[in-house]
XYZ file of C-alpha atoms in Angstrom:
137
model
C 38.777 -22.172 -24.350
C 41.629 -19.722 -24.424
C 43.005 -17.673 -21.562
C 41.295 -14.581 -23.022
C 37.908 -16.326 -22.788
C 38.491 -17.016 -19.098
C 39.484 -13.413 -18.376
C 36.404 -12.114 -20.257
C 34.188 -14.442 -18.227
C 35.869 -13.273 -15.019
C 35.276 -9.618 -15.941
C 31.600 -10.340 -16.609
C 31.221 -12.026 -13.208
C 32.954 -9.102 -11.465
C 30.736 -6.588 -13.302
C 27.618 -8.569 -12.397
C 28.651 -8.678 -8.723
C 29.306 -4.923 -8.727
C 25.815 -4.297 -10.115
C 24.258 -6.441 -7.368
C 26.075 -4.380 -4.729
C 24.804 -1.097 -6.223
C 22.449 0.949 -4.030
C 18.773 0.090 -4.346
C 18.014 3.592 -5.612
C 18.944 2.395 -9.073
C 16.596 -0.572 -8.999
C 13.376 0.216 -10.882
C 14.169 3.942 -10.756
C 13.108 4.329 -7.117
C 15.147 6.049 -4.437
C 15.662 4.246 -1.139
C 12.969 6.470 0.415
C 10.486 5.690 -2.369
C 11.231 1.961 -2.268
C 10.696 1.815 1.495
C 7.530 3.942 1.308
C 6.168 1.716 -1.464
C 6.877 -1.461 0.512
C 5.205 -0.138 3.652
C 2.174 1.097 1.713
C 1.865 -2.301 0.024
C 1.894 -4.019 3.415
C -0.852 -1.689 4.652
C -3.014 -2.184 1.529
C -2.696 -5.969 1.685
C -3.494 -6.080 5.404
C -6.554 -3.877 4.911
C -7.737 -5.931 1.945
C -7.435 -9.076 4.072
C -9.289 -7.150 6.771
C -12.423 -7.323 4.649
C -12.484 -10.992 5.651
C -10.624 -10.941 8.969
C -11.246 -7.770 10.932
C -7.999 -7.908 12.910
C -5.858 -7.358 9.799
C -7.968 -4.280 8.940
C -6.765 -2.718 12.186
C -3.211 -3.945 11.626
C -3.121 -2.315 8.175
C -4.550 0.972 9.388
C -2.206 1.148 12.351
C 0.749 0.176 10.137
C -0.044 3.098 7.806
C -0.403 5.523 10.720
C 2.944 4.458 12.182
C 4.813 4.466 8.847
C 3.345 7.697 7.412
C 6.125 9.876 8.804
C 8.736 7.616 7.171
C 7.165 8.312 3.758
C 7.348 12.122 3.944
C 8.876 13.493 0.777
C 8.371 10.304 -1.244
C 6.198 9.997 -4.311
C 3.994 7.554 -2.380
C 3.235 9.880 0.533
C -0.395 10.443 -0.478
C -1.060 6.682 -0.397
C -0.748 6.866 3.377
C -3.400 9.598 3.537
C -5.670 7.382 1.436
C -5.063 4.318 3.595
C -5.624 6.188 6.863
C -8.713 7.978 5.556
C -10.157 4.704 4.254
C -9.372 3.061 7.591
C -11.208 5.654 9.718
C -14.163 6.205 7.368
C -14.522 2.441 6.937
C -14.749 2.020 10.711
C -17.226 4.905 10.982
C -19.605 3.707 8.247
C -19.403 0.092 9.373
C -20.337 1.152 12.901
C -23.238 3.269 11.611
C -24.390 0.388 9.405
C -24.281 -2.148 12.215
C -26.087 0.170 14.650
C -28.862 0.853 12.133
C -29.403 -2.742 10.966
C -32.539 -2.938 13.103
C -34.018 0.044 11.228
C -33.494 -1.597 7.805
C -31.098 1.103 6.598
C -27.999 -0.574 7.980
C -27.642 -3.129 5.213
C -27.559 -0.573 2.372
C -25.070 1.499 4.375
C -22.844 -1.558 4.859
C -23.029 -2.481 1.163
C -22.212 1.058 -0.010
C -19.378 1.356 2.529
C -17.970 -1.996 1.393
C -18.032 -0.973 -2.277
C -16.380 2.362 -1.432
C -13.625 0.662 0.590
C -12.939 -1.892 -2.160
C -12.743 0.904 -4.751
C -10.246 2.896 -2.663
C -8.078 -0.148 -1.962
C -8.057 -1.323 -5.590
C -7.315 2.181 -6.916
C -4.518 2.570 -4.384
C -2.987 -0.816 -5.169
C -3.221 -0.188 -8.912
C -1.444 3.163 -8.626
C 1.106 1.856 -6.117
C 2.117 -1.104 -8.271
C 2.448 1.272 -11.236
C 4.801 3.481 -9.183
C 2.342 6.389 -9.185
C 0.973 8.515 -6.377
C -2.586 7.834 -5.248
C -3.948 11.006 -6.817
C -2.339 10.297 -10.210
């Protein structure tokens, strides 16, 4: 190898290191605000999805979205937080109604319909979020 080859290799390493130090706004076309909002929404969606099996993570996901919603103002993912919070509260409401009416034989259909609705909202939200789109897109 000649001295020129070594200097070319050194320039490539320096250029690569400079790209790694670049602000995250250039990674995947997301600004820092969008990247943070996307990450927090993903955490909330995953926690709520796990909450279908372990109730405590349902509450953790809903509370996470409520706390982080103000941080997402102005981002393209802001409406995901409205979806998560709405799904959280309506899911609690319909689950409570379903459980309280189980003795009257209408509770089970209410629970099944509520479960399907929650799964739909979570899957739609995750699909749009991972495609870098707003919830309403």
